[in-house]
């Protein structure tokens, strides 16, 4: 069995590009999704919200494939609970980065209330073959998981800042573009 390449103390440029591109898109979509519910005028952003969601799905699948072939740098010595929490948070974020766009796609695919679905106006995205009930489940899941995503993103950012500012280790620096 072939072993995956072991990386140095930093993530690869490809992993860093995936991370920060998806992070930016997720922040935009959390703001437009949660903000769009609070501020009706932001409803005009929903076509972009959906296109960004599909982009997040595709990039996440690419990132998972990349990750399967490329070992990340090792974590510094941490208490067992912290190591478990870090891995659980990362894998939950990966799952949400797949499930969130799929639940939104199911919601937009409601056969009784189809919503336009294009990728930034360049081409139509096919609707998923879902029932009205499955679309409704997608809608509820999308809203609830959006709040979970927000909480985990805030936890992830807080943990990275703790590593950088309190523990003063290299955990954050290994994912920063251009950091040494």
PDB file of C-alpha atoms in Angstrom:
ATOM      1  CA  UNK A   1       0.000   0.000   0.000  1.00  0.00           C
ATOM      2  CA  UNK A   2       1.422   3.384  -1.003  1.00  0.00           C
ATOM      3  CA  UNK A   3       1.771   5.977   1.721  1.00  0.00           C
ATOM      4  CA  UNK A   4       0.602   9.527   1.354  1.00  0.00           C
ATOM      5  CA  UNK A   5       3.262  12.206   1.152  1.00  0.00           C
ATOM      6  CA  UNK A   6       4.071  13.770   4.507  1.00  0.00           C
ATOM      7  CA  UNK A   7       4.015  17.541   4.463  1.00  0.00           C
ATOM      8  CA  UNK A   8       6.312  19.900   6.295  1.00  0.00           C
ATOM      9  CA  UNK A   9       5.115  22.165   9.056  1.00  0.00           C
ATOM     10  CA  UNK A  10       2.850  24.107   6.653  1.00  0.00           C
ATOM     11  CA  UNK A  11      -0.111  23.157   4.549  1.00  0.00           C
ATOM     12  CA  UNK A  12       0.486  23.017   0.813  1.00  0.00           C
ATOM     13  CA  UNK A  13      -0.371  25.981  -1.391  1.00  0.00           C
ATOM     14  CA  UNK A  14      -3.265  23.995  -2.843  1.00  0.00           C
ATOM     15  CA  UNK A  15      -4.692  23.241   0.618  1.00  0.00           C
ATOM     16  CA  UNK A  16      -4.261  26.889   1.637  1.00  0.00           C
ATOM     17  CA  UNK A  17      -6.011  28.072  -1.544  1.00  0.00           C
ATOM     18  CA  UNK A  18      -8.917  25.655  -0.963  1.00  0.00           C
ATOM     19  CA  UNK A  19      -9.183  26.701   2.692  1.00  0.00           C
ATOM     20  CA  UNK A  20      -9.258  30.469   2.205  1.00  0.00           C
ATOM     21  CA  UNK A  21     -11.428  30.402  -0.929  1.00  0.00           C
ATOM     22  CA  UNK A  22     -14.036  28.222   0.772  1.00  0.00           C
ATOM     23  CA  UNK A  23     -13.761  30.261   3.993  1.00  0.00           C
ATOM     24  CA  UNK A  24     -14.475  33.507   2.142  1.00  0.00           C
ATOM     25  CA  UNK A  25     -17.397  31.979   0.248  1.00  0.00           C
ATOM     26  CA  UNK A  26     -18.859  30.502   3.449  1.00  0.00           C
ATOM     27  CA  UNK A  27     -18.671  33.862   5.244  1.00  0.00           C
ATOM     28  CA  UNK A  28     -20.420  35.561   2.308  1.00  0.00           C
ATOM     29  CA  UNK A  29     -23.097  32.877   2.252  1.00  0.00           C
ATOM     30  CA  UNK A  30     -23.649  32.945   6.013  1.00  0.00           C
ATOM     31  CA  UNK A  31     -24.038  36.728   5.845  1.00  0.00           C
ATOM     32  CA  UNK A  32     -26.390  36.624   2.857  1.00  0.00           C
ATOM     33  CA  UNK A  33     -28.344  33.603   4.134  1.00  0.00           C
ATOM     34  CA  UNK A  34     -28.833  34.657   7.741  1.00  0.00           C
ATOM     35  CA  UNK A  35     -28.842  38.351   6.799  1.00  0.00           C
ATOM     36  CA  UNK A  36     -31.273  37.702   3.955  1.00  0.00           C
ATOM     37  CA  UNK A  37     -33.789  36.348   6.441  1.00  0.00           C
ATOM     38  CA  UNK A  38     -33.333  39.415   8.666  1.00  0.00           C
ATOM     39  CA  UNK A  39     -33.146  42.089   5.931  1.00  0.00           C
ATOM     40  CA  UNK A  40     -35.657  41.462   3.116  1.00  0.00           C
ATOM     41  CA  UNK A  41     -33.752  43.751   0.715  1.00  0.00           C
ATOM     42  CA  UNK A  42     -30.918  41.200   0.754  1.00  0.00           C
ATOM     43  CA  UNK A  43     -33.291  38.709  -0.883  1.00  0.00           C
ATOM     44  CA  UNK A  44     -31.986  39.926  -4.238  1.00  0.00           C
ATOM     45  CA  UNK A  45     -28.693  38.213  -3.334  1.00  0.00           C
ATOM     46  CA  UNK A  46     -30.220  34.725  -3.221  1.00  0.00           C
ATOM     47  CA  UNK A  47     -29.283  33.834  -6.827  1.00  0.00           C
ATOM     48  CA  UNK A  48     -25.650  34.591  -5.871  1.00  0.00           C
ATOM     49  CA  UNK A  49     -26.124  32.738  -2.577  1.00  0.00           C
ATOM     50  CA  UNK A  50     -27.174  29.607  -4.469  1.00  0.00           C
ATOM     51  CA  UNK A  51     -24.338  29.857  -7.013  1.00  0.00           C
ATOM     52  CA  UNK A  52     -21.814  30.343  -4.215  1.00  0.00           C
ATOM     53  CA  UNK A  53     -23.286  27.333  -2.399  1.00  0.00           C
ATOM     54  CA  UNK A  54     -22.798  25.116  -5.455  1.00  0.00           C
ATOM     55  CA  UNK A  55     -19.251  26.476  -5.779  1.00  0.00           C
ATOM     56  CA  UNK A  56     -18.580  25.613  -2.118  1.00  0.00           C
ATOM     57  CA  UNK A  57     -19.852  22.078  -2.757  1.00  0.00           C
ATOM     58  CA  UNK A  58     -17.561  21.565  -5.761  1.00  0.00           C
ATOM     59  CA  UNK A  59     -14.535  23.099  -4.029  1.00  0.00           C
ATOM     60  CA  UNK A  60     -15.161  21.033  -0.898  1.00  0.00           C
ATOM     61  CA  UNK A  61     -15.294  17.808  -2.904  1.00  0.00           C
ATOM     62  CA  UNK A  62     -12.010  18.850  -4.538  1.00  0.00           C
ATOM     63  CA  UNK A  63     -10.530  19.666  -1.147  1.00  0.00           C
ATOM     64  CA  UNK A  64     -11.577  16.312   0.316  1.00  0.00           C
ATOM     65  CA  UNK A  65      -9.998  14.498  -2.630  1.00  0.00           C
ATOM     66  CA  UNK A  66      -6.812  16.562  -2.193  1.00  0.00           C
ATOM     67  CA  UNK A  67      -6.825  15.872   1.559  1.00  0.00           C
ATOM     68  CA  UNK A  68      -7.139  12.123   1.002  1.00  0.00           C
ATOM     69  CA  UNK A  69      -3.878  12.180  -0.926  1.00  0.00           C
ATOM     70  CA  UNK A  70      -1.951  14.715   1.160  1.00  0.00           C
ATOM     71  CA  UNK A  71      -1.325  14.415   4.864  1.00  0.00           C
ATOM     72  CA  UNK A  72      -1.664  17.672   6.806  1.00  0.00           C
ATOM     73  CA  UNK A  73       1.090  18.882   9.105  1.00  0.00           C
ATOM     74  CA  UNK A  74       0.988  17.340  12.565  1.00  0.00           C
ATOM     75  CA  UNK A  75      -0.673  19.188  15.383  1.00  0.00           C
ATOM     76  CA  UNK A  76       1.572  20.422  18.163  1.00  0.00           C
ATOM     77  CA  UNK A  77       1.418  18.514  21.451  1.00  0.00           C
ATOM     78  CA  UNK A  78      -2.093  19.029  22.818  1.00  0.00           C
ATOM     79  CA  UNK A  79      -4.204  17.495  25.574  1.00  0.00           C
ATOM     80  CA  UNK A  80      -6.221  14.525  24.278  1.00  0.00           C
ATOM     81  CA  UNK A  81      -9.559  16.342  24.646  1.00  0.00           C
ATOM     82  CA  UNK A  82      -8.275  19.242  22.535  1.00  0.00           C
ATOM     83  CA  UNK A  83      -7.013  16.929  19.801  1.00  0.00           C
ATOM     84  CA  UNK A  84     -10.383  15.129  19.714  1.00  0.00           C
ATOM     85  CA  UNK A  85     -12.259  18.462  19.666  1.00  0.00           C
ATOM     86  CA  UNK A  86     -10.080  19.771  16.816  1.00  0.00           C
ATOM     87  CA  UNK A  87     -10.631  16.656  14.684  1.00  0.00           C
ATOM     88  CA  UNK A  88     -14.372  16.548  15.454  1.00  0.00           C
ATOM     89  CA  UNK A  89     -14.765  20.223  14.535  1.00  0.00           C
ATOM     90  CA  UNK A  90     -12.829  19.844  11.276  1.00  0.00           C
ATOM     91  CA  UNK A  91     -14.750  16.757  10.129  1.00  0.00           C
ATOM     92  CA  UNK A  92     -18.074  18.330  11.129  1.00  0.00           C
ATOM     93  CA  UNK A  93     -17.165  21.418   9.087  1.00  0.00           C
ATOM     94  CA  UNK A  94     -16.307  19.186   6.112  1.00  0.00           C
ATOM     95  CA  UNK A  95     -19.688  17.422   6.464  1.00  0.00           C
ATOM     96  CA  UNK A  96     -21.528  20.751   6.664  1.00  0.00           C
ATOM     97  CA  UNK A  97     -19.670  22.054   3.605  1.00  0.00           C
ATOM     98  CA  UNK A  98     -21.253  19.170   1.685  1.00  0.00           C
ATOM     99  CA  UNK A  99     -24.667  18.881   3.372  1.00  0.00           C
ATOM    100  CA  UNK A 100     -25.429  22.627   3.446  1.00  0.00           C
ATOM    101  CA  UNK A 101     -25.236  23.112  -0.346  1.00  0.00           C
ATOM    102  CA  UNK A 102     -27.110  19.852  -0.947  1.00  0.00           C
ATOM    103  CA  UNK A 103     -29.937  20.886   1.405  1.00  0.00           C
ATOM    104  CA  UNK A 104     -30.149  24.292  -0.306  1.00  0.00           C
ATOM    105  CA  UNK A 105     -30.159  22.596  -3.701  1.00  0.00           C
ATOM    106  CA  UNK A 106     -32.995  20.320  -2.541  1.00  0.00           C
ATOM    107  CA  UNK A 107     -34.900  23.366  -1.283  1.00  0.00           C
ATOM    108  CA  UNK A 108     -34.533  25.156  -4.647  1.00  0.00           C
ATOM    109  CA  UNK A 109     -35.642  21.961  -6.416  1.00  0.00           C
ATOM    110  CA  UNK A 110     -39.137  21.891  -4.895  1.00  0.00           C
ATOM    111  CA  UNK A 111     -41.276  20.634  -7.808  1.00  0.00           C
ATOM    112  CA  UNK A 112     -44.229  22.811  -6.716  1.00  0.00           C
ATOM    113  CA  UNK A 113     -42.207  25.998  -6.251  1.00  0.00           C
ATOM    114  CA  UNK A 114     -39.082  25.860  -8.362  1.00  0.00           C
ATOM    115  CA  UNK A 115     -36.673  28.698  -7.859  1.00  0.00           C
ATOM    116  CA  UNK A 116     -34.222  29.785 -10.563  1.00  0.00           C
ATOM    117  CA  UNK A 117     -30.955  27.930 -10.198  1.00  0.00           C
ATOM    118  CA  UNK A 118     -27.982  29.075 -12.263  1.00  0.00           C
ATOM    119  CA  UNK A 119     -24.258  29.251 -11.737  1.00  0.00           C
ATOM    120  CA  UNK A 120     -23.708  33.027 -11.753  1.00  0.00           C
ATOM    121  CA  UNK A 121     -25.969  33.239 -14.824  1.00  0.00           C
ATOM    122  CA  UNK A 122     -23.450  31.274 -16.922  1.00  0.00           C
ATOM    123  CA  UNK A 123     -25.485  28.059 -17.071  1.00  0.00           C
ATOM    124  CA  UNK A 124     -28.485  26.408 -15.476  1.00  0.00           C
ATOM    125  CA  UNK A 125     -27.933  23.943 -12.661  1.00  0.00           C
ATOM    126  CA  UNK A 126     -30.232  20.939 -12.961  1.00  0.00           C
ATOM    127  CA  UNK A 127     -32.830  20.489 -10.253  1.00  0.00           C
ATOM    128  CA  UNK A 128     -32.543  17.516  -7.929  1.00  0.00           C
ATOM    129  CA  UNK A 129     -35.295  14.906  -8.322  1.00  0.00           C
ATOM    130  CA  UNK A 130     -36.919  15.573  -4.933  1.00  0.00           C
ATOM    131  CA  UNK A 131     -40.503  15.601  -3.699  1.00  0.00           C
ATOM    132  CA  UNK A 132     -42.193  18.575  -2.086  1.00  0.00           C
ATOM    133  CA  UNK A 133     -41.711  16.871   1.305  1.00  0.00           C
ATOM    134  CA  UNK A 134     -37.995  16.240   0.721  1.00  0.00           C
ATOM    135  CA  UNK A 135     -37.591  19.845  -0.385  1.00  0.00           C
ATOM    136  CA  UNK A 136     -39.256  20.941   2.851  1.00  0.00           C
ATOM    137  CA  UNK A 137     -36.837  18.815   4.864  1.00  0.00           C
ATOM    138  CA  UNK A 138     -34.006  20.399   2.876  1.00  0.00           C
ATOM    139  CA  UNK A 139     -35.354  23.842   3.768  1.00  0.00           C
ATOM    140  CA  UNK A 140     -35.538  23.103   7.496  1.00  0.00           C
ATOM    141  CA  UNK A 141     -32.131  21.401   7.496  1.00  0.00           C
ATOM    142  CA  UNK A 142     -30.562  24.283   5.589  1.00  0.00           C
ATOM    143  CA  UNK A 143     -31.739  26.833   8.133  1.00  0.00           C
ATOM    144  CA  UNK A 144     -30.754  24.811  11.206  1.00  0.00           C
ATOM    145  CA  UNK A 145     -27.407  23.730   9.776  1.00  0.00           C
ATOM    146  CA  UNK A 146     -26.662  27.337   8.814  1.00  0.00           C
ATOM    147  CA  UNK A 147     -26.710  28.276  12.499  1.00  0.00           C
ATOM    148  CA  UNK A 148     -24.536  25.249  13.332  1.00  0.00           C
ATOM    149  CA  UNK A 149     -22.128  26.288  10.571  1.00  0.00           C
ATOM    150  CA  UNK A 150     -21.952  29.815  12.004  1.00  0.00           C
ATOM    151  CA  UNK A 151     -21.222  28.448  15.494  1.00  0.00           C
ATOM    152  CA  UNK A 152     -18.490  26.108  14.212  1.00  0.00           C
ATOM    153  CA  UNK A 153     -16.894  28.823  12.064  1.00  0.00           C
ATOM    154  CA  UNK A 154     -16.745  31.096  15.129  1.00  0.00           C
ATOM    155  CA  UNK A 155     -15.309  28.238  17.211  1.00  0.00           C
ATOM    156  CA  UNK A 156     -12.728  27.494  14.489  1.00  0.00           C
ATOM    157  CA  UNK A 157     -11.658  31.148  14.286  1.00  0.00           C
ATOM    158  CA  UNK A 158     -11.517  31.444  18.091  1.00  0.00           C
ATOM    159  CA  UNK A 159      -9.370  28.300  18.333  1.00  0.00           C
ATOM    160  CA  UNK A 160      -6.993  29.566  15.629  1.00  0.00           C
ATOM    161  CA  UNK A 161      -6.652  32.912  17.409  1.00  0.00           C
ATOM    162  CA  UNK A 162      -6.084  31.135  20.748  1.00  0.00           C
ATOM    163  CA  UNK A 163      -3.273  29.128  19.192  1.00  0.00           C
ATOM    164  CA  UNK A 164      -1.735  32.259  17.704  1.00  0.00           C
ATOM    165  CA  UNK A 165      -2.228  34.816  20.479  1.00  0.00           C
ATOM    166  CA  UNK A 166      -2.338  32.749  23.687  1.00  0.00           C
ATOM    167  CA  UNK A 167      -0.435  29.526  23.028  1.00  0.00           C
ATOM    168  CA  UNK A 168       1.875  31.243  20.532  1.00  0.00           C
ATOM    169  CA  UNK A 169       2.335  28.107  18.451  1.00  0.00           C
ATOM    170  CA  UNK A 170       2.398  27.759  14.648  1.00  0.00           C
ATOM    171  CA  UNK A 171      -1.081  26.273  14.137  1.00  0.00           C
ATOM    172  CA  UNK A 172      -2.514  29.416  12.501  1.00  0.00           C
ATOM    173  CA  UNK A 173       0.677  30.357  10.647  1.00  0.00           C
ATOM    174  CA  UNK A 174       0.801  27.009   8.845  1.00  0.00           C
ATOM    175  CA  UNK A 175      -2.478  27.882   7.076  1.00  0.00           C
ATOM    176  CA  UNK A 176      -1.784  31.575   6.408  1.00  0.00           C
ATOM    177  CA  UNK A 177      -0.781  32.440   2.854  1.00  0.00           C
ATOM    178  CA  UNK A 178       2.735  33.826   2.786  1.00  0.00           C
ATOM    179  CA  UNK A 179       3.454  33.155   6.493  1.00  0.00           C
ATOM    180  CA  UNK A 180       6.881  31.851   7.374  1.00  0.00           C
TER     181      UNK A 180
END
